[in-house]
Amino acid sequence: MKKILALTLFLLLLSGNIFSESSVNVGGHMALSMFDLAAGTSTYMKDKDSSAVDYAGFKFLRFMLFIKASLSEKVLVDIQPIFETRTDGTTGATQKFPGTYKDSAMSVIIGKQRGLSPKVDFQGFNRATAKMVLGGGTELSFGYVHPRFTWDYGNELFWEDELNANPFSLDLYLGNLDAVGFEVVHYFELADGNFTIPFYGYVLNGAGEPGGGSVIENNNSPFGMVHIEPEIGSLKLHLSVGGGVWDEKNSKLAARAAVGLSFSDGPFSARAEGAVGYWDSLLYDSKDAAMPFGGYAKCFYKVSKNLRLSLAGSFDYHNFIMPFQPHAGKEQWIAVSPGLQLTTSPGSRVVFQLDLAQGIYEPYKNNGVETYERYDRTISYVHPTIGWRLTF
């Protein structure tokens, strides 16, 4: 349903009647990797270890097109299709484990996760909405929205920071939240207009399932979410809280929350976010609730007009394995990523990034019977990448 709705909006935008009556702005993001290498070790089956080095070289990563049309002073359309190399163009050190325990155990080995024949493909929409300006500082949007659940993913700040986003921000259960629905934006003026609090409210289709429906798409029960961003001087905060029910019988709670803090002072800036989730009785082989949590912290120092240094760390934890068929277990990622950026023009930058990461994948041992023990996996690696980002 999400893709059908987004495609409908996209076709409407492309119609001659709309273009003849509207003001259209077009822009986009593009990212390439010029050097991509990973080296590390992994345990992919019981008592079987692997050490490997994999070089991917020059790759197209992704292209996002921005098309914004003002149909009138109060009606706007925002379409953002995404095209990516299907394997994300990175090496086999891409931070993920297989989607099901039936997948090849070899896929955790560096170099085995990368497709042999990657190809560029349409991956959906980052945003596809129609927006109405209601007056009084209020805006209403409908379509495939991009909720500001977190800054890093929802506000796309990771695009400005890194070539490879951290595992927390891309996690469907934590930093990542996309869905079809309504978005209401209002700016509350306090203290005679000297203090403003941006407020974002959402009614989303699918009751908060990870990624907007990757487990069960429960279209009968909307997921409600609110997000506020108070700002005091150089200090900025945010709080996001959402809840609903996720099952077809409308009886099992789904809840998500995120907090963030950012600070800037001269050439120095820093940002941190954390998130938790709760899905009652989501696991297939356990009565336990799915309760993931995690966060990240980043700091930046601008050495000169064209050079910025960065250091980031992230933590990502699930009390289950297999995101699309959750079973009891444990999956955990820890990553540290130093980097630097060279600005070559206002919209162009060369990014140097080094990811040091460790992942642990532990299926549940049911009543002492090691049902999935041969699928226990770990991976530790270093992943240097040099890439180029362009915004136009």
Short mmCIF file of C-alpha atoms in Angstrom, two decimals:
data_model
loop_
_atom_site.label_atom_id
_atom_site.label_comp_id
_atom_site.label_asym_id
_atom_site.label_seq_id
_atom_site.Cartn_x
_atom_site.Cartn_y
_atom_site.Cartn_z
CA MET A 1 0.00 0.00 0.00
CA LYS A 2 2.82 2.42 0.87
CA LYS A 3 4.49 2.04 -2.52
CA ILE A 4 1.17 2.31 -4.38
CA LEU A 5 0.29 5.53 -2.59
CA ALA A 6 3.75 7.00 -3.11
CA LEU A 7 3.76 6.03 -6.79
CA THR A 8 0.32 7.63 -7.24
CA LEU A 9 1.58 10.91 -5.80
CA PHE A 10 4.65 10.68 -7.99
CA LEU A 11 2.58 10.20 -11.16
CA LEU A 12 0.35 13.10 -10.21
CA LEU A 13 3.39 15.29 -9.82
CA LEU A 14 4.66 14.32 -13.26
CA SER A 15 1.40 15.14 -15.00
CA GLY A 16 1.48 18.10 -17.38
CA ASN A 17 -1.39 19.87 -15.65
CA ILE A 18 0.44 20.07 -12.34
CA PHE A 19 3.67 21.27 -13.89
CA SER A 20 1.85 23.94 -15.86
CA GLU A 21 0.27 25.37 -12.72
CA SER A 22 3.09 24.91 -10.19
CA SER A 23 6.54 26.06 -9.22
CA VAL A 24 8.86 23.05 -9.22
CA ASN A 25 12.26 22.70 -7.53
CA VAL A 26 14.50 19.70 -8.23
CA GLY A 27 17.60 18.63 -6.32
CA GLY A 28 19.16 15.53 -4.86
CA HIS A 29 21.84 13.59 -3.01
CA MET A 30 24.38 11.24 -4.58
CA ALA A 31 27.06 9.08 -2.94
CA LEU A 32 29.94 7.04 -4.37
CA SER A 33 32.65 4.98 -2.70
CA MET A 34 36.12 5.27 -4.22
CA PHE A 35 37.85 2.89 -1.81
CA ASP A 36 36.11 0.24 0.31
CA LEU A 37 37.98 -2.47 2.17
CA ALA A 38 37.24 -4.69 5.16
CA ALA A 39 39.45 -7.00 7.18
CA GLY A 40 38.50 -9.06 10.21
CA THR A 41 37.57 -12.36 11.75
CA SER A 42 34.29 -14.18 12.29
CA THR A 43 32.86 -17.31 13.84
CA TYR A 44 30.23 -18.63 11.47
CA MET A 45 29.58 -22.16 12.82
CA LYS A 46 30.54 -24.00 15.98
CA ASP A 47 34.35 -24.21 16.22
CA LYS A 48 34.74 -22.70 12.74
CA ASP A 49 36.53 -19.36 12.40
CA SER A 50 37.42 -17.28 9.40
CA SER A 51 39.84 -14.43 8.76
CA ALA A 52 39.33 -12.52 5.54
CA VAL A 53 40.04 -9.34 3.62
CA ASP A 54 37.63 -7.98 1.03
CA TYR A 55 38.09 -5.04 -1.34
CA ALA A 56 35.09 -3.53 -3.14
CA GLY A 57 36.68 -0.48 -4.75
CA PHE A 58 34.74 2.09 -6.72
CA LYS A 59 30.97 1.69 -6.24
CA PHE A 60 27.80 3.69 -6.75
CA LEU A 61 26.06 3.75 -3.37
CA ARG A 62 22.84 5.70 -3.64
CA PHE A 63 20.98 8.52 -5.35
CA MET A 64 18.04 10.39 -3.84
CA LEU A 65 16.04 12.81 -5.99
CA PHE A 66 14.15 15.76 -4.41
CA ILE A 67 11.14 17.05 -6.35
CA LYS A 68 9.10 19.75 -4.64
CA ALA A 69 6.15 21.43 -6.33
CA SER A 70 4.09 24.35 -5.03
CA LEU A 71 0.63 23.82 -6.49
CA SER A 72 -0.59 26.99 -4.78
CA GLU A 73 0.44 29.17 -1.86
CA LYS A 74 -0.99 26.60 0.54
CA VAL A 75 -0.60 23.24 -1.24
CA LEU A 76 2.79 21.60 -1.86
CA VAL A 77 3.95 18.17 -3.05
CA ASP A 78 7.24 16.59 -1.91
CA ILE A 79 8.54 13.46 -3.69
CA GLN A 80 11.89 11.82 -2.85
CA PRO A 81 12.55 8.54 -4.74
CA ILE A 82 15.65 6.52 -3.76
CA PHE A 83 17.91 4.49 -6.05
CA GLU A 84 20.60 2.28 -4.48
CA THR A 85 23.00 -0.48 -5.36
CA ARG A 86 21.05 -3.47 -4.09
CA THR A 87 23.89 -4.66 -1.83
CA ASP A 88 24.49 -1.04 -0.69
CA GLY A 89 27.76 -1.04 -2.61
CA THR A 90 29.84 -1.86 0.46
CA THR A 91 32.03 -4.77 1.39
CA GLY A 92 30.94 -7.91 3.16
CA ALA A 93 31.54 -6.12 6.45
CA THR A 94 28.18 -4.42 6.10
CA GLN A 95 26.77 -4.42 9.61
CA LYS A 96 24.09 -7.08 9.58
CA PHE A 97 23.45 -10.74 10.25
CA PRO A 98 21.25 -12.99 8.09
CA GLY A 99 17.51 -12.43 8.19
CA THR A 100 16.67 -16.03 9.20
CA TYR A 101 18.57 -18.86 10.84
CA LYS A 102 18.05 -20.86 7.63
CA ASP A 103 20.25 -18.46 5.68
CA SER A 104 23.72 -19.63 4.82
CA ALA A 105 25.98 -19.62 7.87
CA MET A 106 28.76 -18.49 5.56
CA SER A 107 27.08 -15.12 5.07
CA VAL A 108 28.70 -13.72 8.21
CA ILE A 109 32.15 -14.12 6.66
CA ILE A 110 33.67 -10.92 5.32
CA GLY A 111 33.20 -10.86 1.56
CA LYS A 112 30.31 -13.34 1.50
CA GLN A 113 27.62 -10.74 2.29
CA ARG A 114 28.49 -8.66 -0.76
CA GLY A 115 26.59 -9.60 -3.90
CA LEU A 116 28.67 -10.82 -6.82
CA SER A 117 26.61 -8.83 -9.33
CA PRO A 118 25.20 -5.79 -7.50
CA LYS A 119 22.92 -3.56 -9.53
CA VAL A 120 21.31 -0.17 -9.09
CA ASP A 121 17.60 -0.47 -8.35
CA PHE A 122 14.64 1.65 -7.22
CA GLN A 123 14.32 1.20 -3.45
CA GLY A 124 11.13 3.13 -2.73
CA PHE A 125 10.57 6.62 -1.42
CA ASN A 126 12.20 8.56 1.37
CA ARG A 127 9.16 10.82 1.33
CA ALA A 128 6.09 11.17 -0.90
CA THR A 129 3.59 13.63 0.53
CA ALA A 130 1.09 16.35 -0.19
CA LYS A 131 1.25 19.24 2.30
CA MET A 132 -1.26 21.93 3.20
CA VAL A 133 -0.29 25.13 4.99
CA LEU A 134 -3.20 25.75 7.37
CA GLY A 135 -2.05 29.05 8.83
CA GLY A 136 -1.22 29.97 12.39
CA GLY A 137 2.09 28.12 12.18
CA THR A 138 0.43 24.77 11.35
CA GLU A 139 1.13 22.41 8.44
CA LEU A 140 -0.58 19.13 7.54
CA SER A 141 1.04 16.47 5.33
CA PHE A 142 -0.28 13.12 4.12
CA GLY A 143 1.45 10.28 2.32
CA TYR A 144 4.64 8.35 2.84
CA VAL A 145 6.07 10.51 5.60
CA HIS A 146 9.53 10.48 7.14
CA PRO A 147 8.81 10.93 10.88
CA ARG A 148 11.32 12.84 13.00
CA PHE A 149 11.54 9.99 15.47
CA THR A 150 15.31 10.47 15.61
CA TRP A 151 17.48 13.23 14.20
CA ASP A 152 20.06 10.95 12.67
CA TYR A 153 17.59 9.02 10.51
CA GLY A 154 14.35 11.00 10.66
CA ASN A 155 16.06 14.33 10.00
CA GLU A 156 18.71 12.64 7.80
CA LEU A 157 21.60 14.16 9.72
CA PHE A 158 23.68 11.02 9.14
CA TRP A 159 23.93 12.12 5.50
CA GLU A 160 25.96 15.13 6.62
CA ASP A 161 28.13 13.13 9.04
CA GLU A 162 29.10 9.78 7.53
CA LEU A 163 29.44 7.70 4.41
CA ASN A 164 28.25 4.55 6.22
CA ALA A 165 25.49 5.17 8.77
CA ASN A 166 25.77 3.51 12.18
CA PRO A 167 23.78 0.34 12.98
CA PHE A 168 21.57 2.10 15.56
CA SER A 169 20.26 4.75 13.18
CA LEU A 170 19.41 2.23 10.44
CA ASP A 171 17.79 -0.24 12.87
CA LEU A 172 14.12 -0.81 12.01
CA TYR A 173 13.37 -1.30 15.72
CA LEU A 174 15.28 1.75 16.98
CA GLY A 175 16.43 4.77 14.96
CA ASN A 176 14.50 4.05 11.75
CA LEU A 177 10.75 4.71 11.51
CA ASP A 178 8.91 5.14 8.19
CA ALA A 179 5.21 4.80 7.41
CA VAL A 180 2.20 6.08 5.50
CA GLY A 181 0.07 8.51 7.47
CA PHE A 182 -0.57 12.09 8.57
CA GLU A 183 1.99 14.55 9.86
CA VAL A 184 0.99 17.74 11.70
CA VAL A 185 3.61 20.41 12.39
CA HIS A 186 2.95 23.36 14.69
CA TYR A 187 5.25 25.92 16.25
CA PHE A 188 4.22 26.96 19.76
CA GLU A 189 5.23 30.51 20.65
CA LEU A 190 5.94 31.08 24.36
CA ALA A 191 7.13 34.03 26.44
CA ASP A 192 5.62 36.58 24.04
CA GLY A 193 7.25 34.94 21.06
CA ASN A 194 10.74 34.80 22.54
CA PHE A 195 10.68 31.01 22.89
CA THR A 196 9.45 28.54 20.25
CA ILE A 197 8.83 24.80 20.61
CA PRO A 198 8.39 22.88 17.33
CA PHE A 199 5.76 20.15 17.70
CA TYR A 200 5.33 17.21 15.30
CA GLY A 201 2.34 14.88 15.58
CA TYR A 202 1.81 11.68 13.57
CA VAL A 203 -0.95 9.18 12.93
CA LEU A 204 0.75 6.35 11.07
CA ASN A 205 -0.60 3.33 9.24
CA GLY A 206 0.51 0.02 10.70
CA ALA A 207 0.72 0.50 14.48
CA GLY A 208 4.45 0.95 14.78
CA GLU A 209 5.72 -2.32 13.40
CA PRO A 210 9.45 -2.07 12.65
CA GLY A 211 10.04 -0.22 9.42
CA GLY A 212 6.32 0.54 9.07
CA GLY A 213 5.15 -3.04 8.59
CA SER A 214 8.08 -5.41 8.22
CA VAL A 215 6.68 -7.91 10.76
CA ILE A 216 2.89 -7.60 10.44
CA GLU A 217 1.16 -4.80 8.57
CA ASN A 218 -1.76 -4.06 10.87
CA ASN A 219 -3.62 -1.40 8.88
CA ASN A 220 -6.63 -1.40 11.23
CA SER A 221 -4.79 0.13 14.17
CA PRO A 222 -2.93 3.40 13.64
CA PHE A 223 0.24 4.21 15.54
CA GLY A 224 0.34 7.62 17.22
CA MET A 225 3.56 9.56 17.78
CA VAL A 226 4.57 13.01 19.03
CA HIS A 227 7.93 14.74 18.73
CA ILE A 228 9.08 18.03 20.30
CA GLU A 229 12.35 19.96 19.87
CA PRO A 230 12.92 22.67 22.50
CA GLU A 231 16.02 24.79 22.01
CA ILE A 232 17.90 26.88 24.60
CA GLY A 233 20.82 28.85 23.21
CA SER A 234 23.32 26.45 21.70
CA LEU A 235 21.64 23.47 23.38
CA LYS A 236 18.91 21.58 21.52
CA LEU A 237 16.79 18.70 22.85
CA HIS A 238 14.21 16.35 21.41
CA LEU A 239 11.75 13.79 22.73
CA SER A 240 9.73 11.32 20.67
CA VAL A 241 7.07 9.00 22.09
CA GLY A 242 4.74 6.70 20.16
CA GLY A 243 2.33 3.87 20.87
CA GLY A 244 -0.37 1.59 19.49
CA VAL A 245 -1.08 -2.12 19.06
CA TRP A 246 0.68 -4.32 16.53
CA ASP A 247 -1.28 -7.59 16.20
CA GLU A 248 -4.28 -8.38 14.03
CA LYS A 249 -6.51 -8.77 17.13
CA ASN A 250 -5.58 -5.28 18.35
CA SER A 251 -4.55 -6.54 21.78
CA LYS A 252 -0.74 -6.38 21.96
CA LEU A 253 1.05 -3.16 22.82
CA ALA A 254 3.68 -1.55 20.61
CA ALA A 255 5.61 1.42 22.01
CA ARG A 256 8.71 3.38 20.98
CA ALA A 257 10.59 6.32 22.51
CA ALA A 258 13.68 8.32 21.61
CA VAL A 259 15.59 11.24 23.15
CA GLY A 260 18.33 13.43 21.72
CA LEU A 261 20.71 16.20 22.73
CA SER A 262 22.90 18.40 20.54
CA PHE A 263 25.35 21.18 21.39
CA SER A 264 27.59 23.53 19.43
CA ASP A 265 30.20 26.06 20.49
CA GLY A 266 32.44 27.62 17.86
CA PRO A 267 34.24 24.91 15.85
CA PHE A 268 33.09 22.15 18.24
CA SER A 269 29.73 20.37 18.09
CA ALA A 270 28.31 17.15 19.51
CA ARG A 271 25.13 15.12 19.27
CA ALA A 272 23.78 12.03 21.03
CA GLU A 273 20.55 10.03 20.78
CA GLY A 274 19.07 6.96 22.38
CA ALA A 275 15.94 4.89 21.73
CA VAL A 276 13.99 1.98 23.18
CA GLY A 277 11.17 -0.17 21.86
CA TYR A 278 8.57 -2.58 23.24
CA TRP A 279 6.47 -5.09 21.26
CA ASP A 280 4.38 -7.36 23.48
CA SER A 281 4.66 -11.10 22.64
CA LEU A 282 6.34 -10.44 19.30
CA LEU A 283 8.80 -13.36 19.50
CA TYR A 284 7.79 -16.56 17.71
CA ASP A 285 9.23 -19.02 20.23
CA SER A 286 8.87 -17.13 23.51
CA LYS A 287 6.30 -15.25 25.55
CA ASP A 288 8.82 -12.47 26.14
CA ALA A 289 8.34 -9.06 24.63
CA ALA A 290 10.78 -7.68 22.07
CA MET A 291 12.70 -4.95 23.93
CA PRO A 292 15.53 -3.45 21.84
CA PHE A 293 17.56 -0.44 22.96
CA GLY A 294 20.61 1.48 21.81
CA GLY A 295 22.11 4.84 20.98
CA TYR A 296 25.00 6.76 19.50
CA ALA A 297 27.20 9.77 20.24
CA LYS A 298 29.11 11.94 17.76
CA CYS A 299 31.47 14.86 18.16
CA PHE A 300 32.89 17.14 15.46
CA TYR A 301 35.67 19.67 15.26
CA LYS A 302 36.00 22.07 12.34
CA VAL A 303 39.74 22.58 11.82
CA SER A 304 39.28 25.01 8.94
CA LYS A 305 36.68 26.10 6.42
CA ASN A 306 37.24 22.96 4.34
CA LEU A 307 38.27 20.35 6.94
CA ARG A 308 36.17 18.74 9.67
CA LEU A 309 37.19 15.89 12.01
CA SER A 310 34.69 13.51 13.59
CA LEU A 311 34.45 10.67 16.10
CA ALA A 312 31.33 8.54 16.53
CA GLY A 313 30.35 5.55 18.64
CA SER A 314 27.16 3.49 18.63
CA PHE A 315 25.54 0.61 20.50
CA ASP A 316 22.64 -1.52 19.27
CA TYR A 317 21.01 -4.38 21.23
CA HIS A 318 18.12 -6.79 20.51
CA ASN A 319 16.85 -9.44 22.92
CA PHE A 320 15.94 -11.46 19.81
CA ILE A 321 17.38 -12.54 16.46
CA MET A 322 16.05 -12.37 12.88
CA PRO A 323 14.32 -8.98 12.54
CA PHE A 324 11.58 -10.13 10.15
CA GLN A 325 10.82 -13.40 12.01
CA PRO A 326 11.82 -12.53 15.60
CA HIS A 327 12.99 -15.48 17.69
CA ALA A 328 14.36 -15.39 21.22
CA GLY A 329 18.07 -14.71 21.40
CA LYS A 330 20.53 -11.85 21.36
CA GLU A 331 21.99 -9.61 18.67
CA GLN A 332 24.38 -6.82 19.56
CA TRP A 333 26.54 -4.32 17.68
CA ILE A 334 29.24 -1.99 18.96
CA ALA A 335 30.94 0.38 16.52
CA VAL A 336 33.46 3.21 16.73
CA SER A 337 33.98 5.41 13.67
CA PRO A 338 36.63 8.14 13.40
CA GLY A 339 36.57 10.17 10.19
CA LEU A 340 37.21 13.42 8.38
CA GLN A 341 35.59 15.41 5.60
CA LEU A 342 37.15 17.64 2.96
CA THR A 343 34.70 20.14 1.48
CA THR A 344 35.50 20.72 -2.19
CA SER A 345 32.51 22.99 -2.90
CA PRO A 346 29.34 24.01 -0.99
CA GLY A 347 27.54 20.82 -2.04
CA SER A 348 30.47 18.45 -2.48
CA ARG A 349 32.65 16.67 0.04
CA VAL A 350 35.15 13.83 0.18
CA VAL A 351 34.59 11.58 3.20
CA PHE A 352 37.21 9.41 4.94
CA GLN A 353 35.70 6.95 7.43
CA LEU A 354 37.08 4.08 9.49
CA ASP A 355 34.57 1.71 11.12
CA LEU A 356 35.76 -0.55 13.96
CA ALA A 357 32.87 -2.88 14.72
CA GLN A 358 31.96 -6.04 16.57
CA GLY A 359 28.74 -8.03 16.26
CA ILE A 360 27.35 -10.90 18.36
CA TYR A 361 24.52 -13.19 17.29
CA GLU A 362 23.30 -15.73 19.89
CA PRO A 363 20.14 -17.81 19.36
CA TYR A 364 18.21 -18.88 22.46
CA LYS A 365 19.13 -22.24 24.01
CA ASN A 366 15.68 -23.73 24.63
CA ASN A 367 15.56 -25.70 27.93
CA GLY A 368 19.25 -26.47 27.70
CA VAL A 369 18.88 -27.96 24.23
CA GLU A 370 21.24 -26.08 21.94
CA THR A 371 18.81 -26.06 19.04
CA TYR A 372 20.56 -23.36 17.03
CA GLU A 373 24.07 -23.55 18.48
CA ARG A 374 25.70 -24.13 15.12
CA TYR A 375 24.30 -20.77 14.07
CA ASP A 376 25.99 -18.78 16.87
CA ARG A 377 28.01 -16.10 15.12
CA THR A 378 30.41 -13.27 15.86
CA ILE A 379 32.23 -10.84 13.64
CA SER A 380 34.93 -8.24 14.33
CA TYR A 381 36.38 -6.05 11.61
CA VAL A 382 37.96 -2.81 10.50
CA HIS A 383 36.37 -1.08 7.53
CA PRO A 384 38.12 1.94 5.94
CA THR A 385 36.11 3.78 3.29
CA ILE A 386 36.80 6.79 1.08
CA GLY A 387 33.78 8.25 -0.66
CA TRP A 388 32.25 11.28 -2.27
CA ARG A 389 28.93 12.93 -1.49
CA LEU A 390 27.20 15.51 -3.67
CA THR A 391 24.14 17.59 -2.81
CA PHE A 392 22.62 19.73 -5.54
#
